[in-house]
Short mmCIF file of C-alpha atoms in Angstrom, two decimals:
data_model
loop_
_atom_site.label_atom_id
_atom_site.label_comp_id
_atom_site.label_asym_id
_atom_site.label_seq_id
_atom_site.Cartn_x
_atom_site.Cartn_y
_atom_site.Cartn_z
CA MET M 1 8.93 -13.40 26.96
CA LYS M 2 12.51 -12.35 26.37
CA TYR M 3 13.40 -11.75 22.74
CA THR M 4 16.13 -13.85 21.24
CA THR M 5 17.77 -13.25 17.87
CA PHE M 6 18.12 -16.98 17.32
CA ASN M 7 15.57 -19.07 19.14
CA GLN M 8 17.33 -22.40 19.80
CA LYS M 9 14.11 -24.17 20.59
CA SER M 10 12.88 -26.26 17.69
CA VAL M 11 9.61 -24.72 16.48
CA ASN M 12 7.33 -25.52 13.59
CA PRO M 13 6.82 -22.21 11.79
CA LEU M 14 3.79 -23.67 9.98
CA ALA M 15 1.99 -23.92 13.31
CA GLU M 16 2.97 -20.50 14.65
CA PRO M 17 0.65 -17.47 14.61
CA MET M 18 1.77 -14.39 12.63
CA PHE M 19 2.63 -12.52 15.84
CA PHE M 20 3.25 -13.26 19.53
CA GLY M 21 4.26 -16.87 19.01
CA ASN M 22 7.88 -18.01 19.25
CA PRO M 23 10.58 -15.72 17.90
CA VAL M 24 11.64 -16.76 14.38
CA ASN M 25 14.80 -18.85 14.22
CA VAL M 26 15.67 -20.18 10.76
CA ALA M 27 14.99 -17.77 7.91
CA ARG M 28 13.54 -20.38 5.57
CA TYR M 29 11.20 -19.69 2.70
CA ASP M 30 10.76 -23.16 1.20
CA GLN M 31 7.50 -23.52 3.10
CA GLN M 32 5.12 -20.85 4.26
CA LYS M 33 2.17 -20.71 6.58
CA HIS M 34 0.83 -17.69 4.67
CA ASP M 35 2.42 -17.81 1.21
CA ILE M 36 1.02 -14.39 0.29
CA PHE M 37 3.87 -12.69 2.16
CA GLU M 38 6.47 -14.60 0.13
CA LYS M 39 4.69 -13.50 -3.05
CA LEU M 40 4.60 -9.90 -1.83
CA ILE M 41 8.34 -9.98 -1.14
CA GLU M 42 9.03 -11.20 -4.67
CA LYS M 43 6.76 -8.59 -6.19
CA GLN M 44 8.25 -5.80 -4.08
CA ILE M 45 11.80 -6.79 -5.00
CA SER M 46 10.85 -6.85 -8.69
CA PHE M 47 9.78 -3.21 -8.21
CA PHE M 48 13.25 -2.14 -7.06
CA TRP M 49 14.21 1.37 -8.16
CA ARG M 50 16.62 4.12 -7.19
CA PRO M 51 15.67 7.81 -6.97
CA GLU M 52 18.78 8.79 -8.94
CA GLU M 53 17.42 6.93 -11.98
CA VAL M 54 14.80 9.64 -12.35
CA ASP M 55 15.96 12.92 -13.81
CA VAL M 56 14.38 15.73 -11.81
CA SER M 57 16.55 18.56 -13.16
CA ARG M 58 13.76 20.14 -15.24
CA ASP M 59 11.59 20.46 -12.14
CA ARG M 60 13.78 23.29 -10.88
CA VAL M 61 12.77 25.47 -13.82
CA ASP M 62 9.11 24.48 -13.46
CA PHE M 63 9.19 25.24 -9.74
CA GLN M 64 10.30 28.82 -10.36
CA LYS M 65 7.25 29.29 -12.59
CA LEU M 66 4.73 28.13 -9.97
CA THR M 67 2.56 30.71 -8.22
CA GLU M 68 3.13 31.22 -4.48
CA PRO M 69 0.01 29.19 -3.49
CA GLU M 70 1.21 26.39 -5.79
CA LYS M 71 4.68 26.44 -4.25
CA HIS M 72 3.02 26.16 -0.83
CA ILE M 73 1.04 23.13 -2.02
CA PHE M 74 4.05 21.45 -3.56
CA ILE M 75 6.45 21.95 -0.67
CA SER M 76 3.90 21.20 2.06
CA ASN M 77 3.09 17.90 0.39
CA LEU M 78 6.73 16.94 0.23
CA LYS M 79 7.07 17.72 3.93
CA TYR M 80 4.08 15.57 4.79
CA GLN M 81 5.31 12.71 2.61
CA THR M 82 8.73 12.98 4.22
CA LEU M 83 7.09 12.65 7.62
CA LEU M 84 5.03 9.63 6.55
CA ASP M 85 8.00 7.77 5.14
CA SER M 86 10.25 8.74 8.06
CA VAL M 87 7.75 6.92 10.27
CA GLN M 88 7.22 4.01 7.90
CA GLY M 89 10.92 3.53 7.21
CA ARG M 90 11.53 2.49 10.80
CA SER M 91 8.30 1.72 12.64
CA PRO M 92 7.20 -1.59 11.09
CA ASN M 93 10.68 -2.89 11.92
CA ILE M 94 10.80 -1.61 15.46
CA ALA M 95 7.20 -2.41 16.37
CA MET M 96 6.63 -5.68 14.55
CA LEU M 97 9.95 -7.51 14.22
CA PRO M 98 10.27 -8.17 17.99
CA ILE M 99 6.91 -9.96 18.01
CA VAL M 100 6.70 -11.62 14.59
CA SER M 101 6.72 -15.43 14.46
CA LEU M 102 6.75 -16.38 10.78
CA PRO M 103 9.91 -16.15 8.66
CA GLU M 104 8.08 -15.03 5.51
CA LEU M 105 6.23 -12.29 7.40
CA GLU M 106 9.43 -11.17 9.15
CA THR M 107 11.15 -10.74 5.80
CA TRP M 108 8.13 -9.04 4.30
CA ILE M 109 8.22 -6.45 7.11
CA GLU M 110 11.92 -5.82 6.50
CA THR M 111 11.43 -5.57 2.73
CA TRP M 112 8.47 -3.23 3.19
CA SER M 113 10.37 -0.91 5.55
CA PHE M 114 13.42 -0.93 3.31
CA PHE M 115 11.34 0.38 0.41
CA GLU M 116 10.03 3.18 2.61
CA THR M 117 13.64 4.24 3.12
CA ILE M 118 14.03 4.44 -0.66
CA HIS M 119 11.05 6.79 -0.63
CA SER M 120 12.67 8.93 2.06
CA ARG M 121 15.85 9.08 0.00
CA SER M 122 13.87 10.19 -3.02
CA TYR M 123 12.42 13.19 -1.16
CA THR M 124 15.96 14.33 -0.45
CA HIS M 125 16.75 13.78 -4.14
CA ILE M 126 13.78 15.97 -5.15
CA LEU M 127 14.45 18.72 -2.59
CA ARG M 128 18.20 18.89 -3.20
CA ASN M 129 17.40 19.58 -6.81
CA LEU M 130 14.97 22.40 -5.99
CA PHE M 131 16.99 24.17 -3.29
CA SER M 132 20.73 24.54 -2.84
CA ASP M 133 20.07 24.07 0.88
CA PRO M 134 16.90 22.11 1.65
CA SER M 135 17.41 22.36 5.45
CA ALA M 136 14.60 24.87 5.93
CA VAL M 137 12.13 22.39 4.46
CA PHE M 138 13.33 19.48 6.59
CA ASP M 139 13.53 21.60 9.75
CA ASP M 140 9.94 22.73 9.35
CA ILE M 141 8.67 19.13 9.52
CA VAL M 142 9.21 19.10 13.27
CA ALA M 143 8.08 22.73 13.73
CA ASN M 144 4.97 22.93 11.54
CA GLU M 145 1.83 22.52 13.68
CA GLU M 146 -0.26 21.03 10.86
CA ILE M 147 2.32 18.32 10.26
CA LYS M 148 2.99 17.73 13.95
CA ARG M 149 -0.69 17.11 14.63
CA ARG M 150 -0.70 14.34 12.04
CA ALA M 151 2.59 12.93 13.29
CA THR M 152 1.08 12.53 16.77
CA ASP M 153 -1.76 10.41 15.47
CA ILE M 154 0.39 8.35 13.13
CA SER M 155 3.06 7.44 15.66
CA ARG M 156 0.74 6.99 18.66
CA TYR M 157 -0.34 3.41 17.96
CA TYR M 158 3.17 2.34 17.05
CA ASP M 159 4.64 3.91 20.19
CA ASP M 160 1.98 2.30 22.36
CA LEU M 161 2.68 -1.15 20.97
CA ILE M 162 6.46 -0.71 21.15
CA PHE M 163 6.37 0.39 24.79
CA ALA M 164 4.03 -2.41 25.86
CA THR M 165 6.15 -4.97 23.99
CA GLN M 166 9.30 -3.70 25.74
CA LEU M 167 7.66 -4.07 29.14
CA TRP M 168 6.39 -7.53 28.26
CA GLN M 169 9.73 -8.72 26.93
CA THR M 170 11.70 -7.42 29.90
CA GLN M 171 9.25 -7.92 32.78
CA GLY M 172 6.54 -10.26 31.52
CA GLU M 173 2.81 -10.03 32.07
CA GLY M 174 1.59 -8.19 35.16
CA VAL M 175 1.30 -4.69 36.55
CA HIS M 176 4.48 -2.65 36.19
CA THR M 177 5.27 0.83 37.43
CA VAL M 178 7.55 2.92 35.25
CA ASN M 179 8.35 6.52 36.22
CA GLY M 180 5.35 6.58 38.57
CA GLU M 181 2.93 5.33 35.91
CA THR M 182 1.34 1.91 36.21
CA HIS M 183 0.92 -0.28 33.16
CA GLU M 184 -1.03 -3.48 33.05
CA ILE M 185 0.53 -5.90 30.60
CA THR M 186 -1.51 -8.89 29.48
CA MET M 187 -1.27 -10.86 26.25
CA ARG M 188 -4.81 -9.80 25.38
CA GLU M 189 -3.90 -6.11 25.76
CA LEU M 190 -0.74 -6.56 23.71
CA LYS M 191 -2.69 -8.20 20.91
CA LYS M 192 -5.26 -5.44 21.04
CA LYS M 193 -2.54 -2.83 20.71
CA LEU M 194 -1.12 -4.74 17.74
CA TYR M 195 -4.55 -4.89 16.12
CA LEU M 196 -5.12 -1.15 16.50
CA CYS M 197 -1.60 -0.40 15.30
CA MET M 198 -2.15 -2.52 12.17
CA ASN M 199 -5.38 -0.64 11.50
CA SER M 200 -3.62 2.66 11.87
CA VAL M 201 -0.88 1.55 9.44
CA ASN M 202 -3.51 0.29 7.04
CA ALA M 203 -5.30 3.65 7.13
CA LEU M 204 -1.99 5.41 6.62
CA GLU M 205 -1.15 3.39 3.50
CA ALA M 206 -4.75 3.55 2.26
CA ILE M 207 -5.66 7.18 2.78
CA ARG M 208 -2.93 9.42 4.11
CA PHE M 209 -0.73 9.39 1.03
CA TYR M 210 -3.47 10.11 -1.47
CA VAL M 211 -4.13 13.84 -1.06
CA SER M 212 -0.45 14.51 -1.74
CA PHE M 213 -0.42 12.02 -4.62
CA ALA M 214 -3.41 13.77 -6.18
CA CYS M 215 -1.65 17.16 -5.98
CA THR M 216 1.54 15.78 -7.53
CA PHE M 217 -0.36 14.19 -10.38
CA ALA M 218 -2.44 17.34 -10.89
CA PHE M 219 0.83 19.21 -11.53
CA ALA M 220 1.88 16.46 -13.94
CA GLU M 221 -1.44 16.77 -15.79
CA ARG M 222 -0.31 20.34 -16.58
CA LYS M 223 3.12 19.04 -17.63
CA LEU M 224 4.72 20.56 -14.54
CA MET M 225 7.13 18.93 -12.08
CA GLU M 226 7.18 15.76 -14.14
CA GLY M 227 10.37 14.35 -12.64
CA ASN M 228 8.75 14.55 -9.23
CA SER M 229 5.63 12.90 -10.60
CA LYS M 230 7.66 9.97 -12.00
CA ILE M 231 9.14 9.39 -8.55
CA ILE M 232 5.75 9.66 -6.84
CA ARG M 233 4.34 7.13 -9.32
CA LEU M 234 6.98 4.64 -8.23
CA ILE M 235 6.21 5.42 -4.60
CA ALA M 236 2.46 5.03 -5.19
CA ARG M 237 3.04 1.63 -6.76
CA ASP M 238 5.01 0.49 -3.69
CA GLU M 239 2.44 1.93 -1.29
CA ASN M 240 -0.28 0.02 -3.08
CA LEU M 241 1.59 -3.19 -2.39
CA HIS M 242 2.13 -2.24 1.26
CA LEU M 243 -1.58 -1.55 1.56
CA THR M 244 -2.32 -4.99 0.13
CA SER M 245 -0.12 -6.53 2.83
CA THR M 246 -1.87 -4.81 5.74
CA GLN M 247 -5.25 -5.71 4.22
CA HIS M 248 -4.13 -9.34 4.10
CA ILE M 249 -2.96 -9.30 7.71
CA LEU M 250 -6.22 -7.75 8.94
CA ASN M 251 -8.37 -10.13 6.89
CA ILE M 252 -6.36 -13.21 7.89
CA TRP M 253 -7.02 -12.28 11.52
CA ALA M 254 -10.68 -11.40 11.04
CA LYS M 255 -11.46 -14.59 9.13
CA GLY M 256 -9.93 -16.68 11.90
CA LYS M 257 -7.18 -18.04 9.63
CA ASP M 258 -4.44 -17.34 12.15
CA ASP M 259 -4.59 -16.63 15.89
CA PRO M 260 -8.20 -17.28 17.06
CA GLU M 261 -7.80 -14.63 19.76
CA MET M 262 -7.05 -12.04 17.06
CA ALA M 263 -10.36 -12.95 15.38
CA GLU M 264 -12.14 -12.15 18.66
CA ILE M 265 -10.23 -8.90 19.01
CA ALA M 266 -11.09 -7.94 15.42
CA GLN M 267 -14.78 -8.32 16.32
CA GLU M 268 -14.39 -6.53 19.63
CA CYS M 269 -12.45 -3.57 18.20
CA LYS M 270 -14.43 -3.04 15.02
CA GLU M 271 -15.71 0.33 16.19
CA GLU M 272 -12.26 1.51 17.21
CA ALA M 273 -10.85 0.35 13.87
CA THR M 274 -13.56 2.28 12.04
CA ALA M 275 -12.80 5.36 14.14
CA ILE M 276 -9.08 5.14 13.27
CA PHE M 277 -9.95 5.07 9.59
CA LEU M 278 -12.46 7.92 9.80
CA THR M 279 -10.00 10.07 11.76
CA ALA M 280 -7.44 9.55 8.99
CA VAL M 281 -10.05 10.60 6.42
CA GLU M 282 -10.94 13.75 8.39
CA GLN M 283 -7.28 14.66 8.88
CA GLU M 284 -6.64 14.29 5.16
CA LYS M 285 -9.56 16.60 4.44
CA GLU M 286 -8.13 19.13 6.89
CA TRP M 287 -4.81 18.74 5.13
CA ALA M 288 -6.50 19.61 1.82
CA GLU M 289 -7.86 22.73 3.48
CA TYR M 290 -4.40 23.71 4.73
CA LEU M 291 -2.89 23.12 1.29
CA PHE M 292 -5.38 25.35 -0.45
CA GLN M 293 -5.52 28.08 2.21
CA HIS M 294 -3.62 30.55 0.01
CA GLY M 295 -5.49 29.61 -3.17
CA SER M 296 -6.06 26.48 -5.21
CA MET M 297 -4.36 25.17 -8.31
CA ILE M 298 -5.67 24.54 -11.80
CA GLY M 299 -7.60 21.29 -12.01
CA LEU M 300 -7.88 20.73 -8.30
CA ASN M 301 -9.62 22.34 -5.36
CA LYS M 302 -10.39 21.44 -1.79
CA ASP M 303 -13.89 20.10 -2.43
CA ILE M 304 -12.98 17.74 -5.23
CA LEU M 305 -9.99 16.49 -3.26
CA CYS M 306 -12.19 15.79 -0.22
CA GLN M 307 -14.60 13.87 -2.44
CA TYR M 308 -11.70 11.84 -3.76
CA VAL M 309 -10.60 10.99 -0.22
CA GLU M 310 -14.13 9.79 0.59
CA TYR M 311 -14.27 7.84 -2.65
CA ILE M 312 -11.10 5.87 -1.93
CA ALA M 313 -12.11 5.49 1.72
CA VAL M 314 -15.23 3.60 0.60
CA GLN M 315 -13.06 1.17 -1.41
CA ARG M 316 -10.37 0.77 1.22
CA MET M 317 -12.74 0.32 4.14
CA GLY M 318 -14.73 -2.21 2.12
CA ALA M 319 -11.57 -4.24 1.56
CA ILE M 320 -11.21 -4.85 5.30
CA GLY M 321 -14.89 -5.36 5.99
CA LEU M 322 -15.65 -1.92 7.43
CA GLU M 323 -18.57 0.20 6.39
CA ALA M 324 -17.85 3.73 5.21
CA PRO M 325 -20.40 6.47 5.91
CA TYR M 326 -19.81 8.11 2.51
CA SER M 327 -21.83 7.99 -0.65
CA VAL M 328 -19.34 9.05 -3.35
CA LYS M 329 -19.95 6.49 -6.09
CA SER M 330 -17.94 7.66 -9.06
CA ASN M 331 -14.31 8.67 -9.18
CA PRO M 332 -14.08 12.48 -8.91
CA LEU M 333 -10.50 12.43 -10.27
CA PRO M 334 -10.56 9.83 -13.07
CA TRP M 335 -7.14 10.86 -14.40
CA MET M 336 -5.57 9.63 -11.16
CA ASN M 337 -5.91 6.08 -12.49
CA ASN M 338 -3.43 6.82 -15.30
CA TYR M 339 -0.80 7.52 -12.68
CA LEU M 340 -1.67 4.62 -10.41
CA ASN M 341 -1.61 2.09 -13.25
CA SER M 342 1.59 0.14 -12.83
CA ASP M 343 2.13 -0.27 -16.59
CA ASN M 344 2.57 3.47 -16.90
CA VAL M 345 5.37 3.46 -14.37
CA GLN M 346 8.55 3.79 -16.32
CA VAL M 347 11.98 3.36 -14.82
CA ALA M 348 14.45 2.14 -17.39
CA PRO M 349 13.48 1.82 -21.07
CA GLN M 350 13.59 -1.96 -20.91
CA GLU M 351 11.07 -1.85 -18.09
CA SER M 352 8.54 0.32 -19.86
CA GLU M 353 6.53 -2.62 -21.15
CA ILE M 354 6.57 -5.11 -18.30
CA SER M 355 7.64 -4.14 -14.81
CA SER M 356 8.43 -7.70 -13.84
CA TYR M 357 10.87 -8.20 -16.70
CA LEU M 358 13.59 -9.35 -14.33
CA VAL M 359 11.67 -12.42 -13.27
CA GLY M 360 12.40 -15.73 -14.97
CA GLN M 361 14.65 -14.35 -17.66
CA ILE M 362 17.51 -16.74 -17.03
CA ASP M 363 16.63 -20.22 -18.16
CA SER M 364 18.89 -23.02 -17.03
CA SER M 365 17.45 -25.75 -19.23
CA VAL M 366 19.20 -26.13 -22.56
CA SER M 367 17.87 -28.54 -25.13
CA GLY M 368 19.57 -29.88 -28.25
CA ASP M 369 17.20 -27.76 -30.38
CA ASP M 370 18.75 -24.57 -29.01
CA PHE M 371 21.84 -25.31 -31.11
CA ALA M 372 19.91 -26.40 -34.22
CA ASP M 373 20.86 -23.45 -36.40
CA MET M 374 24.41 -23.19 -35.15
CA GLU M 375 27.22 -24.13 -37.52
CA LEU M 376 30.87 -24.70 -36.82
CA MET U 1 -9.71 -29.03 -18.86
CA SER U 2 -8.40 -26.14 -20.89
CA THR U 3 -10.60 -23.79 -22.84
CA PRO U 4 -10.22 -23.96 -26.62
CA PRO U 5 -8.46 -20.81 -27.82
CA GLY U 6 -10.62 -18.08 -29.23
CA GLU U 7 -13.79 -18.97 -27.37
CA VAL U 8 -16.02 -16.02 -26.53
CA PHE U 9 -18.18 -15.93 -23.42
CA HIS U 10 -21.05 -13.84 -22.22
CA ILE U 11 -20.40 -11.48 -19.31
CA ASP U 12 -23.47 -10.38 -17.42
CA VAL U 13 -22.86 -7.38 -15.19
CA ILE U 14 -25.75 -7.13 -12.74
CA ASP U 15 -27.71 -3.85 -13.02
CA VAL U 16 -25.21 -2.48 -15.54
CA GLY U 17 -25.25 -4.39 -18.79
CA CYS U 18 -23.57 -7.10 -20.81
CA ALA U 19 -20.25 -7.63 -22.51
CA ARG U 20 -18.54 -10.29 -24.58
CA SER U 21 -15.27 -11.73 -23.40
CA SER U 22 -12.38 -11.60 -25.77
CA PRO U 23 -9.70 -14.28 -25.49
CA ASP U 24 -6.82 -11.83 -25.85
CA LYS U 25 -8.20 -9.34 -23.35
CA THR U 26 -8.43 -9.43 -19.57
CA LEU U 27 -11.90 -9.32 -18.11
CA LEU U 28 -11.27 -5.67 -17.18
CA GLU U 29 -10.35 -4.82 -20.78
CA SER U 30 -13.39 -6.71 -22.11
CA LEU U 31 -15.62 -4.69 -19.78
CA GLU U 32 -13.95 -1.46 -20.80
CA SER U 33 -14.43 -2.17 -24.50
CA ALA U 34 -18.14 -2.58 -23.75
CA SER U 35 -18.01 0.85 -22.03
CA ILE U 36 -18.54 -0.64 -18.60
CA ASP U 37 -16.16 1.32 -16.43
CA ILE U 38 -15.11 -0.25 -13.19
CA HIS U 39 -12.61 0.97 -10.66
CA PHE U 40 -8.96 0.10 -11.25
CA HIS U 41 -5.45 1.15 -10.30
CA CYS U 42 -2.54 -1.20 -10.90
CA ARG U 43 -4.06 -3.50 -13.59
CA GLU U 44 -1.64 -6.14 -12.43
CA GLY U 45 -3.46 -7.87 -9.57
CA PHE U 46 -1.68 -6.39 -6.58
CA CYS U 47 -3.74 -3.38 -5.52
CA GLY U 48 -7.25 -4.86 -5.37
CA ALA U 49 -8.99 -1.73 -6.67
CA CYS U 50 -11.02 -3.72 -9.23
CA ARG U 51 -12.31 -6.29 -6.69
CA THR U 52 -15.58 -7.67 -8.11
CA GLN U 53 -18.10 -10.23 -6.95
CA LEU U 54 -18.39 -13.35 -9.08
CA LEU U 55 -21.93 -14.70 -8.85
CA GLU U 56 -21.85 -17.38 -11.54
CA GLY U 57 -19.28 -18.99 -13.78
CA GLU U 58 -15.53 -19.38 -13.64
CA VAL U 59 -12.46 -17.33 -14.44
CA ASP U 60 -8.82 -18.16 -15.10
CA TYR U 61 -6.06 -15.97 -13.75
CA THR U 62 -3.40 -14.81 -16.20
CA THR U 63 -1.34 -13.39 -13.31
CA ASP U 64 -1.37 -14.70 -9.76
CA PRO U 65 -3.60 -12.25 -7.83
CA LEU U 66 -1.76 -10.72 -4.85
CA ALA U 67 -4.45 -8.39 -3.56
CA TYR U 68 -6.81 -9.65 -0.89
CA ILE U 69 -10.01 -11.09 -2.34
CA ASP U 70 -12.78 -12.98 -0.63
CA ASP U 71 -13.81 -16.45 -1.78
CA ASP U 72 -16.60 -15.10 -3.96
CA GLU U 73 -14.55 -12.25 -5.42
CA ILE U 74 -12.28 -11.90 -8.45
CA LEU U 75 -9.81 -9.38 -9.80
CA PRO U 76 -10.91 -8.57 -13.37
CA CYS U 77 -7.58 -6.92 -14.21
CA CYS U 78 -5.70 -10.21 -14.26
CA CYS U 79 -8.24 -12.87 -15.26
CA VAL U 80 -10.18 -14.08 -18.27
CA ALA U 81 -13.62 -15.68 -18.38
CA LYS U 82 -13.57 -19.47 -18.58
CA SER U 83 -17.31 -19.79 -19.02
CA ASN U 84 -20.29 -17.48 -19.23
CA ILE U 85 -20.14 -15.40 -16.08
CA LYS U 86 -22.32 -13.19 -13.96
CA ILE U 87 -20.60 -10.48 -11.91
CA LYS U 88 -21.61 -7.65 -9.63
CA VAL U 89 -19.53 -4.51 -9.60
CA PRO U 90 -19.77 -1.91 -6.84
CA LEU U 91 -22.03 0.92 -8.00
#
């Protein structure tokens, strides 16, 4: 079906599925099929922040004091995070907007991706402060084999879905030959690709960020690179919200609360979904090994980091009804919670108490009592 | 029907122990003051890390929970007990 930026057919968005229904026409939010996405948009907007608000100038001095293995850990993590947010800043838009059918979900996807671009901007903010020319760091992201290997796996499911959607929207269902390769496009296959892509994104938001987060916060525990840690705390808070959104999408499908065909696919692809998650876990563990190849840092080593990855995998897989083959019961890095607690995320002084202080502060109702103690 | 202010309820945590609810504390804080540590991250209802099974009783949310929870689950970080409750936390 050809995509149109304003579908002139009258459609009832309350009866549309999340994806692969009619293209969205009117961006209306007074009614929602799945109101959770409207709530997520509001929450995400209340989290708005700018990298420049965080002073990272002291980090430069701290960075000079780090040992060589620690510098390797710090910079490698920033490279990996830059890769992740480069992908996330564009891919949900490119892969999901052409096939989304609900206005509130369409806007959630745009809001979500927009915040990922703030994250990307903050990595530049951090690196520009550490190096007079950060080009070498950025250039290595597309040269470094360890990072490239992860990039392949992260972008694969997106690319698959995007390509199939393009074929479907230009040529429709059927068998198409492009550059000598045949592709069979059916709605079922498209939905399956979407399901796997959503699982891959969910695993990315759930697992892939956390080894780097743990390293950042381990530096902060030693009072090092604290500007960077403040930024990563803001990023972690956003990523937590993004994770919640993909968990909702997957659960809405699996519980049959949206497209019934997606519920079937969720059943059918359970093993593949589990494999996507477990691959992400294994790759994160390998990443921990790469980080610590020249030596570990105080308070953190490869083993404890791998245990932490397994520990959060149990929680995250449980949230989408998958069973995790790990037995880590207690949190191996309890101090991580202090950094992931949203009340400890400080942007401006007025926000230090309640992060949602912007909401509902302007009251339009004025009663006679409001002027009671006013004299002329 | 609203709960009279200041009422204290019994919280039974299966296989772990018991706690008393405190009207000015979230369920998570009540559990923590009884030294029952459960998993948490955001403490604001959007991450879902504290997802807990509610077996008996009722809770009231102080903040609208955004994280995904099943019909029999609650988010202790943003609710208070409305009656005596029985919960099961992942061990």
